[in-house]
mmCIF file of C-alpha atoms in Angstrom:
data_model
loop_
_atom_site.group_PDB
_atom_site.id
_atom_site.type_symbol
_atom_site.label_atom_id
_atom_site.label_comp_id
_atom_site.label_asym_id
_atom_site.label_seq_id
_atom_site.Cartn_x
_atom_site.Cartn_y
_atom_site.Cartn_z
ATOM 1 C CA MET A 1 -0.041 -32.321 -26.636
ATOM 2 C CA THR A 2 -2.849 -32.009 -24.083
ATOM 3 C CA THR A 3 -5.988 -30.441 -25.519
ATOM 4 C CA LEU A 4 -9.078 -28.725 -24.139
ATOM 5 C CA SER A 5 -10.997 -31.947 -24.833
ATOM 6 C CA ASP A 6 -8.556 -33.923 -22.676
ATOM 7 C CA VAL A 7 -9.136 -31.536 -19.762
ATOM 8 C CA ALA A 8 -12.907 -31.729 -20.220
ATOM 9 C CA LYS A 9 -12.811 -35.533 -20.225
ATOM 10 C CA LYS A 10 -10.578 -35.644 -17.135
ATOM 11 C CA ALA A 11 -12.848 -33.246 -15.220
ATOM 12 C CA ASN A 12 -15.994 -34.934 -16.561
ATOM 13 C CA VAL A 13 -17.376 -31.642 -17.864
ATOM 14 C CA SER A 14 -18.010 -30.137 -21.298
ATOM 15 C CA LYS A 15 -15.425 -28.291 -23.379
ATOM 16 C CA MET A 16 -17.609 -25.204 -23.042
ATOM 17 C CA THR A 17 -17.328 -25.402 -19.243
ATOM 18 C CA VAL A 18 -13.537 -25.679 -19.415
ATOM 19 C CA SER A 19 -13.437 -22.679 -21.750
ATOM 20 C CA ARG A 20 -15.646 -20.689 -19.392
ATOM 21 C CA VAL A 21 -13.433 -21.533 -16.407
ATOM 22 C CA ILE A 22 -10.369 -20.316 -18.297
ATOM 23 C CA ASN A 23 -11.879 -17.208 -19.872
ATOM 24 C CA HIS A 24 -14.619 -16.175 -17.446
ATOM 25 C CA PRO A 25 -13.875 -17.757 -14.036
ATOM 26 C CA GLU A 26 -16.127 -15.227 -12.307
ATOM 27 C CA LYS A 27 -19.144 -16.863 -14.027
ATOM 28 C CA VAL A 28 -18.362 -20.380 -12.786
ATOM 29 C CA THR A 29 -18.997 -21.968 -9.394
ATOM 30 C CA ASP A 30 -16.045 -22.657 -7.101
ATOM 31 C CA GLU A 31 -16.793 -26.381 -7.315
ATOM 32 C CA LEU A 32 -16.495 -26.418 -11.107
ATOM 33 C CA LYS A 33 -13.351 -24.281 -11.028
ATOM 34 C CA GLU A 34 -11.748 -26.681 -8.592
ATOM 35 C CA LEU A 35 -12.555 -29.673 -10.820
ATOM 36 C CA VAL A 36 -11.197 -28.025 -13.968
ATOM 37 C CA PHE A 37 -8.090 -26.554 -12.360
ATOM 38 C CA LYS A 38 -7.239 -29.937 -10.841
ATOM 39 C CA ALA A 39 -7.612 -31.609 -14.231
ATOM 40 C CA MET A 40 -5.422 -28.936 -15.828
ATOM 41 C CA LYS A 41 -2.776 -29.464 -13.184
ATOM 42 C CA ASP A 42 -2.887 -33.267 -13.450
ATOM 43 C CA LEU A 43 -2.532 -33.084 -17.241
ATOM 44 C CA ASP A 44 -0.036 -30.191 -17.133
ATOM 45 C CA TYR A 45 -2.333 -28.220 -19.435
ATOM 46 C CA LYS A 46 -1.373 -24.593 -20.077
ATOM 47 C CA PRO A 47 -4.012 -22.358 -21.696
ATOM 48 C CA ASN A 48 -2.913 -20.586 -24.854
ATOM 49 C CA VAL A 49 -2.731 -17.114 -23.374
ATOM 50 C CA ALA A 50 -1.737 -15.516 -26.661
ATOM 51 C CA ALA A 51 -4.777 -16.955 -28.425
ATOM 52 C CA LYS A 52 -7.021 -15.895 -25.579
ATOM 53 C CA ALA A 53 -5.650 -12.356 -25.695
ATOM 54 C CA LEU A 54 -6.119 -12.171 -29.455
ATOM 55 C CA ALA A 55 -9.694 -13.427 -29.229
ATOM 56 C CA ASN A 56 -10.556 -10.870 -26.562
ATOM 57 C CA ASN A 57 -8.637 -8.047 -28.262
ATOM 58 C CA ARG A 58 -6.391 -7.837 -25.198
ATOM 59 C CA THR A 59 -2.656 -7.779 -24.545
ATOM 60 C CA GLN A 60 -2.789 -9.602 -21.164
ATOM 61 C CA VAL A 61 -0.376 -6.921 -19.896
ATOM 62 C CA ILE A 62 -0.938 -4.503 -17.006
ATOM 63 C CA LYS A 63 1.424 -1.577 -16.495
ATOM 64 C CA PHE A 64 2.407 -0.466 -12.999
ATOM 65 C CA PHE A 65 3.251 3.210 -13.366
ATOM 66 C CA ILE A 66 5.367 4.939 -10.712
ATOM 67 C CA LEU A 67 5.186 8.724 -10.688
ATOM 68 C CA GLU A 68 7.435 9.434 -7.724
ATOM 69 C CA GLU A 69 11.118 8.770 -7.183
ATOM 70 C CA ILE A 70 11.241 5.575 -5.157
ATOM 71 C CA ASP A 71 13.537 2.642 -4.610
ATOM 72 C CA THR A 72 11.547 -0.317 -5.937
ATOM 73 C CA THR A 73 13.838 -2.693 -4.024
ATOM 74 C CA GLU A 74 12.538 -1.231 -0.755
ATOM 75 C CA PRO A 75 10.493 -3.900 1.079
ATOM 76 C CA TYR A 76 7.316 -1.777 1.044
ATOM 77 C CA TYR A 77 7.219 -1.654 -2.757
ATOM 78 C CA MET A 78 8.453 -5.216 -3.150
ATOM 79 C CA ASN A 79 5.480 -6.393 -1.078
ATOM 80 C CA LEU A 80 3.135 -4.243 -3.147
ATOM 81 C CA LEU A 81 4.541 -5.544 -6.448
ATOM 82 C CA MET A 82 4.324 -9.138 -5.246
ATOM 83 C CA GLY A 83 0.683 -8.656 -4.253
ATOM 84 C CA ILE A 84 -0.155 -7.216 -7.677
ATOM 85 C CA SER A 85 1.786 -9.773 -9.709
ATOM 86 C CA LYS A 86 0.523 -12.811 -7.764
ATOM 87 C CA GLU A 87 -3.074 -11.765 -8.351
ATOM 88 C CA LEU A 88 -2.501 -10.961 -12.028
ATOM 89 C CA ASP A 89 -0.829 -14.332 -12.503
ATOM 90 C CA LYS A 90 -4.062 -16.065 -11.467
ATOM 91 C CA HIS A 91 -5.712 -14.449 -14.491
ATOM 92 C CA GLN A 92 -2.833 -15.062 -16.942
ATOM 93 C CA TYR A 93 -1.793 -11.404 -16.909
ATOM 94 C CA SER A 94 1.778 -10.156 -16.772
ATOM 95 C CA LEU A 95 2.956 -7.034 -14.973
ATOM 96 C CA GLN A 96 5.165 -4.424 -16.581
ATOM 97 C CA LEU A 97 6.909 -1.883 -14.373
ATOM 98 C CA VAL A 98 7.182 1.500 -16.081
ATOM 99 C CA THR A 99 8.335 5.008 -15.221
ATOM 100 C CA GLU A 100 7.462 8.349 -16.770
ATOM 101 C CA ASN A 101 10.010 7.980 -19.559
ATOM 102 C CA SER A 102 8.696 4.586 -20.690
ATOM 103 C CA PHE A 103 4.991 5.114 -20.068
ATOM 104 C CA ASP A 104 3.972 5.085 -23.756
ATOM 105 C CA LEU A 105 6.213 2.187 -24.815
ATOM 106 C CA GLY A 106 4.311 -0.995 -25.652
ATOM 107 C CA GLN A 107 0.653 -1.914 -25.352
ATOM 108 C CA SER A 108 -1.352 -2.832 -22.261
ATOM 109 C CA ASP A 109 -4.924 -3.346 -21.106
ATOM 110 C CA GLY A 110 -4.755 -0.903 -18.222
ATOM 111 C CA TYR A 111 -2.693 0.823 -15.557
ATOM 112 C CA ILE A 112 -2.101 0.702 -11.830
ATOM 113 C CA ILE A 113 -0.631 4.074 -10.879
ATOM 114 C CA THR A 114 1.077 5.182 -7.685
ATOM 115 C CA GLY A 115 2.738 8.385 -6.536
ATOM 116 C CA MET A 116 0.128 10.732 -8.027
ATOM 117 C CA ARG A 117 0.558 14.404 -7.197
ATOM 118 C CA ASP A 118 -1.809 17.302 -7.898
ATOM 119 C CA GLU A 119 0.089 18.334 -11.012
ATOM 120 C CA ASP A 120 -0.364 14.846 -12.485
ATOM 121 C CA TYR A 121 -4.162 14.824 -12.504
ATOM 122 C CA PRO A 122 -4.780 16.896 -15.691
ATOM 123 C CA TRP A 123 -3.057 14.383 -17.985
ATOM 124 C CA ILE A 124 -4.485 11.315 -16.261
ATOM 125 C CA GLU A 125 -7.934 12.300 -17.511
ATOM 126 C CA ARG A 126 -6.669 11.789 -21.055
ATOM 127 C CA LEU A 127 -5.775 8.123 -20.523
ATOM 128 C CA GLU A 128 -7.716 5.889 -22.896
ATOM 129 C CA LYS A 129 -7.217 2.640 -20.957
ATOM 130 C CA PRO A 130 -8.785 1.764 -17.576
ATOM 131 C CA PHE A 131 -6.706 2.628 -14.510
ATOM 132 C CA VAL A 132 -6.822 2.505 -10.732
ATOM 133 C CA LEU A 133 -4.665 4.391 -8.262
ATOM 134 C CA PHE A 134 -2.704 2.969 -5.382
ATOM 135 C CA GLY A 135 -3.109 5.825 -2.959
ATOM 136 C CA GLU A 136 -5.937 7.969 -1.679
ATOM 137 C CA ASN A 137 -7.193 10.771 -3.935
ATOM 138 C CA ARG A 138 -9.943 13.383 -3.817
ATOM 139 C CA TYR A 139 -10.743 13.613 -7.499
ATOM 140 C CA GLY A 140 -13.159 10.697 -7.644
ATOM 141 C CA TYR A 141 -10.750 8.233 -9.262
ATOM 142 C CA ASP A 142 -10.868 4.562 -8.237
ATOM 143 C CA PHE A 143 -8.249 3.786 -5.609
ATOM 144 C CA VAL A 144 -6.967 1.363 -2.974
ATOM 145 C CA ASP A 145 -5.284 2.566 0.215
ATOM 146 C CA THR A 146 -5.051 2.157 3.960
ATOM 147 C CA ASP A 147 -7.523 3.958 6.207
ATOM 148 C CA ASN A 148 -4.845 6.514 7.040
ATOM 149 C CA ALA A 149 -6.892 8.560 9.504
ATOM 150 C CA LYS A 150 -7.819 5.451 11.473
ATOM 151 C CA GLY A 151 -4.175 4.413 11.534
ATOM 152 C CA THR A 152 -2.950 7.550 13.295
ATOM 153 C CA GLU A 153 -5.996 7.463 15.537
ATOM 154 C CA LEU A 154 -4.787 4.045 16.734
ATOM 155 C CA SER A 155 -1.215 5.225 17.286
ATOM 156 C CA THR A 156 -2.237 8.428 19.081
ATOM 157 C CA GLU A 157 -4.649 6.589 21.374
ATOM 158 C CA HIS A 158 -1.928 4.063 22.178
ATOM 159 C CA ALA A 159 0.551 6.801 23.119
ATOM 160 C CA ILE A 160 -2.032 8.373 25.429
ATOM 161 C CA SER A 161 -2.922 5.021 27.004
ATOM 162 C CA GLN A 162 0.761 4.391 27.774
ATOM 163 C CA GLY A 163 0.858 7.519 29.925
ATOM 164 C CA TYR A 164 2.795 9.835 27.646
ATOM 165 C CA GLU A 165 1.677 13.369 28.453
ATOM 166 C CA LYS A 166 2.890 15.249 25.386
ATOM 167 C CA ILE A 167 2.154 13.758 21.968
ATOM 168 C CA VAL A 168 3.958 15.232 18.932
ATOM 169 C CA TYR A 169 3.057 14.342 15.352
ATOM 170 C CA VAL A 170 6.010 13.956 12.969
ATOM 171 C CA GLY A 171 4.598 14.226 9.450
ATOM 172 C CA ILE A 172 5.826 13.928 5.883
ATOM 173 C CA ASP A 173 6.168 17.333 4.251
ATOM 174 C CA VAL A 174 3.859 16.751 1.274
ATOM 175 C CA LYS A 175 0.468 18.262 0.507
ATOM 176 C CA GLU A 176 -1.165 14.981 -0.395
ATOM 177 C CA PRO A 177 -4.409 13.265 0.673
ATOM 178 C CA PHE A 178 -2.775 10.392 2.559
ATOM 179 C CA GLU A 179 -0.816 12.837 4.710
ATOM 180 C CA PHE A 180 -3.839 15.066 5.317
ATOM 181 C CA SER A 181 -5.744 11.987 6.457
ATOM 182 C CA ARG A 182 -2.980 10.864 8.814
ATOM 183 C CA GLU A 183 -2.719 14.307 10.339
ATOM 184 C CA SER A 184 -6.492 14.536 10.742
ATOM 185 C CA GLY A 185 -6.556 11.210 12.589
ATOM 186 C CA TYR A 186 -3.952 12.561 15.020
ATOM 187 C CA ILE A 187 -5.613 15.980 15.453
ATOM 188 C CA ASN A 188 -9.104 14.579 15.991
ATOM 189 C CA THR A 189 -7.844 12.133 18.600
ATOM 190 C CA MET A 190 -5.902 14.821 20.440
ATOM 191 C CA GLN A 191 -8.969 17.048 20.519
ATOM 192 C CA ARG A 192 -11.125 14.194 21.766
ATOM 193 C CA TYR A 193 -8.748 13.763 24.710
ATOM 194 C CA GLN A 194 -8.531 17.555 25.191
ATOM 195 C CA LYS A 195 -4.816 17.668 24.393
ATOM 196 C CA VAL A 196 -3.002 20.342 22.406
ATOM 197 C CA PRO A 197 -1.686 19.074 19.024
ATOM 198 C CA GLU A 198 1.861 19.813 17.884
ATOM 199 C CA ILE A 199 2.935 18.993 14.329
ATOM 200 C CA VAL A 200 6.357 19.069 12.693
ATOM 201 C CA ARG A 201 7.008 17.985 9.092
ATOM 202 C CA PHE A 202 10.038 16.778 7.126
ATOM 203 C CA ASN A 203 10.965 15.041 3.907
ATOM 204 C CA ASN A 204 10.550 11.312 4.366
ATOM 205 C CA ARG A 205 14.176 10.651 5.319
ATOM 206 C CA SER A 206 15.403 9.517 8.711
ATOM 207 C CA HIS A 207 18.315 11.970 8.832
ATOM 208 C CA PHE A 208 15.887 14.913 8.884
ATOM 209 C CA SER A 209 13.988 13.609 11.915
ATOM 210 C CA TYR A 210 17.276 12.629 13.570
ATOM 211 C CA GLN A 211 18.623 16.158 13.140
ATOM 212 C CA PHE A 212 15.379 17.609 14.474
ATOM 213 C CA ILE A 213 15.834 15.752 17.764
ATOM 214 C CA ALA A 214 19.521 16.679 17.878
ATOM 215 C CA ASP A 215 18.598 20.364 17.539
ATOM 216 C CA LYS A 216 15.363 20.501 19.575
ATOM 217 C CA PHE A 217 15.688 17.763 22.182
ATOM 218 C CA LEU A 218 15.599 20.149 25.148
ATOM 219 C CA ARG A 219 12.157 21.396 24.045
ATOM 220 C CA TYR A 220 10.601 18.053 24.897
ATOM 221 C CA PRO A 221 10.264 16.913 28.522
ATOM 222 C CA LYS A 222 10.132 13.325 29.660
ATOM 223 C CA LYS A 223 6.853 11.478 28.985
ATOM 224 C CA THR A 224 6.732 12.760 25.393
ATOM 225 C CA ALA A 225 5.716 10.451 22.548
ATOM 226 C CA PHE A 226 6.339 11.015 18.844
ATOM 227 C CA VAL A 227 3.608 9.722 16.508
ATOM 228 C CA CYS A 228 5.241 9.482 13.078
ATOM 229 C CA SER A 229 3.827 9.302 9.555
ATOM 230 C CA SER A 230 6.367 6.666 8.467
ATOM 231 C CA ASP A 231 8.782 4.149 9.930
ATOM 232 C CA ARG A 232 11.628 6.056 8.256
ATOM 233 C CA LEU A 233 10.863 9.177 10.257
ATOM 234 C CA ALA A 234 10.317 7.115 13.397
ATOM 235 C CA ILE A 235 13.746 5.481 13.123
ATOM 236 C CA GLY A 236 15.345 8.924 12.867
ATOM 237 C CA ILE A 237 13.460 10.101 15.970
ATOM 238 C CA GLU A 238 14.455 6.989 17.907
ATOM 239 C CA ARG A 239 18.122 7.294 16.980
ATOM 240 C CA GLY A 240 18.097 10.998 17.780
ATOM 241 C CA LEU A 241 16.674 10.306 21.230
ATOM 242 C CA GLN A 242 19.280 7.632 21.892
ATOM 243 C CA ALA A 243 22.074 9.983 20.780
ATOM 244 C CA SER A 244 20.713 12.472 23.323
ATOM 245 C CA LYS A 245 20.965 9.799 26.055
ATOM 246 C CA ALA A 246 17.184 9.611 26.403
ATOM 247 C CA LYS A 247 15.487 6.425 27.593
ATOM 248 C CA VAL A 248 13.143 4.771 25.101
ATOM 249 C CA PRO A 249 10.416 3.815 25.962
ATOM 250 C CA GLU A 250 10.534 4.753 29.646
ATOM 251 C CA ASP A 251 10.787 8.511 29.112
ATOM 252 C CA TYR A 252 10.070 8.906 25.371
ATOM 253 C CA GLY A 253 7.871 6.875 23.053
ATOM 254 C CA VAL A 254 8.122 6.486 19.287
ATOM 255 C CA ILE A 255 5.449 5.102 16.930
ATOM 256 C CA GLY A 256 5.885 4.588 13.189
ATOM 257 C CA PHE A 257 3.594 3.902 10.239
ATOM 258 C CA ASP A 258 3.975 1.200 7.531
ATOM 259 C CA GLY A 259 5.151 -1.949 9.320
ATOM 260 C CA VAL A 260 7.249 -3.336 6.473
ATOM 261 C CA PHE A 261 10.765 -4.335 7.561
ATOM 262 C CA LEU A 262 12.144 -0.998 8.837
ATOM 263 C CA ASP A 263 10.171 -1.302 12.065
ATOM 264 C CA GLN A 264 11.941 -4.592 12.790
ATOM 265 C CA ILE A 265 15.528 -3.414 12.295
ATOM 266 C CA ALA A 266 15.154 -0.511 14.722
ATOM 267 C CA PHE A 267 16.331 -0.941 18.315
ATOM 268 C CA PRO A 268 14.195 -1.036 20.290
ATOM 269 C CA LYS A 269 11.889 -2.440 17.613
ATOM 270 C CA LEU A 270 9.293 0.112 16.608
ATOM 271 C CA THR A 271 5.710 0.150 17.639
ATOM 272 C CA THR A 272 4.036 0.852 14.311
ATOM 273 C CA VAL A 273 0.808 1.049 12.342
ATOM 274 C CA LYS A 274 1.056 -1.918 9.995
ATOM 275 C CA GLN A 275 -0.394 -1.718 6.498
ATOM 276 C CA PRO A 276 -1.442 -4.956 4.715
ATOM 277 C CA VAL A 277 0.617 -4.000 1.658
ATOM 278 C CA PHE A 278 0.572 -7.388 -0.106
ATOM 279 C CA GLU A 279 -3.219 -7.614 0.181
ATOM 280 C CA MET A 280 -3.575 -4.019 -1.007
ATOM 281 C CA GLY A 281 -1.536 -4.864 -4.105
ATOM 282 C CA ALA A 282 -3.779 -7.847 -4.845
ATOM 283 C CA ALA A 283 -6.835 -5.607 -4.416
ATOM 284 C CA CYS A 284 -5.427 -3.107 -6.953
ATOM 285 C CA ALA A 285 -5.038 -5.909 -9.487
ATOM 286 C CA ASN A 286 -8.543 -7.244 -8.850
ATOM 287 C CA MET A 287 -10.106 -3.802 -9.079
ATOM 288 C CA LEU A 288 -8.403 -3.069 -12.399
ATOM 289 C CA LEU A 289 -9.284 -6.450 -13.922
ATOM 290 C CA ASN A 290 -12.927 -5.939 -12.950
ATOM 291 C CA LYS A 291 -12.812 -2.485 -14.490
ATOM 292 C CA ILE A 292 -11.398 -3.909 -17.727
ATOM 293 C CA LYS A 293 -14.130 -6.570 -17.870
ATOM 294 C CA GLN A 294 -16.761 -3.910 -17.240
ATOM 295 C CA LYS A 295 -15.403 -1.669 -20.025
ATOM 296 C CA GLY A 296 -14.107 1.040 -17.701
ATOM 297 C CA ALA A 297 -17.042 1.188 -15.268
ATOM 298 C CA PRO A 298 -16.168 3.039 -12.008
ATOM 299 C CA GLN A 299 -15.115 0.756 -9.140
ATOM 300 C CA GLY A 300 -15.073 3.248 -6.242
ATOM 301 C CA ASN A 301 -12.464 2.991 -3.519
ATOM 302 C CA LEU A 302 -11.298 0.384 -1.059
ATOM 303 C CA LEU A 303 -9.760 1.284 2.303
ATOM 304 C CA PHE A 304 -7.910 -1.409 4.215
ATOM 305 C CA GLU A 305 -7.879 -1.440 7.994
ATOM 306 C CA ALA A 306 -4.441 -0.941 9.506
ATOM 307 C CA SER A 307 -3.388 -2.625 12.755
ATOM 308 C CA LEU A 308 -1.237 -1.413 15.622
ATOM 309 C CA VAL A 309 1.796 -3.598 16.353
ATOM 310 C CA VAL A 310 3.117 -2.807 19.834
ATOM 311 C CA ARG A 311 6.847 -3.272 20.338
ATOM 312 C CA GLY A 312 9.701 -1.953 22.416
ATOM 313 C CA SER A 313 9.589 1.723 21.428
ATOM 314 C CA THR A 314 6.455 2.337 23.536
ATOM 315 C CA GLU A 315 6.474 -0.626 25.879
ATOM 316 C CA LYS A 316 9.273 -1.718 28.153
ATOM 317 C CA ASP A 317 10.406 -5.235 27.236
ATOM 318 C CA LYS A 318 9.226 -7.742 29.785
#
C-alpha cells in the first residue's frame, strides 16, 4: 500500500509538505501542490479522508438545504449542484442534499441553503454550524448570487436598442430580494430613458404568462417587448404571442432570465440574461469551506456578472 513517505519521496519533498498539501492546500504554493498532486496521481495514492476528518473534528460532509419546492432534476439546479459538488470534491468533502424533513438527520460541517423566505430567517439564526446562502438577502448573511439588477438593466437596454417602443416587465410574484433587484434594474433603466414602466407578476410557471397574453394581447401594440424575470415566464409569453398570430421578433420581442436550457428549446430561441450557475455553485462551496476554516468568520457576499445572450426572440435570424 502506498504511504505518505512514498509520495514525499516521489515528489522529492518532506512528509510534512505532503501533509500540508493534503490538509492545508491554501498554505502551500501552486508549484508545490502541483508536484505533490502529480506524485499522488502517479502512485494512485488516496488520502485517508476518514482519518483526516477525525483529526480535525470534522465530518467532511456539507449539506445543501432546499427550502422551496423545486424540481432538482431541472437543469438550473443540476448545474448548481454540479458546481458545488465538483468544488467540494477537490477538498475531499461530500455533498448531502436535504429538505426540511431531513434537515436534522446526520452530522455535517456546514450548510449551503437556498430558497430562503422571510419566515425562514428567525430559525436560521439558531444554526450552530457555519452556513452560506445561495440567493441574495438583506439580513447581512453571507451569500452568492447574480447581480440581478444589472441583469435586467442589460435586457431592458437591449429591448430599447432594438427599437421596441413599449417595454413591459413580466415578474415573478414573490416578495423576495432577487425579484426586487430585478424589478429595480428594469425601473431604473426605463426612467433613465424617460419611458413609463409597466409591471405584471405571476407565479413562475409558463402557463400563467401564456394565459396573460391570451387574455390581454389586444392591449399591446406592435413594437412591444416583454422583459421577463425567468425563462419559464418568457417561454409562456412567446407561445402566447405565437398563438395570437403575432410575429416574433419583428413586432414583439421577448427576453428571459437564467440561460440554462429552457432558453434553447424555445422557438425562436430566447434572448436571455445568462447566469453562470455552475461557477456560482463552486463559489458557494468555496465560501463555506473558508468560513469553516475561519471558525465561522463572516465572508460577505459575492455577486456574479450576468451576460446577455441575443437570440431569435429579439433579433430576426439572418
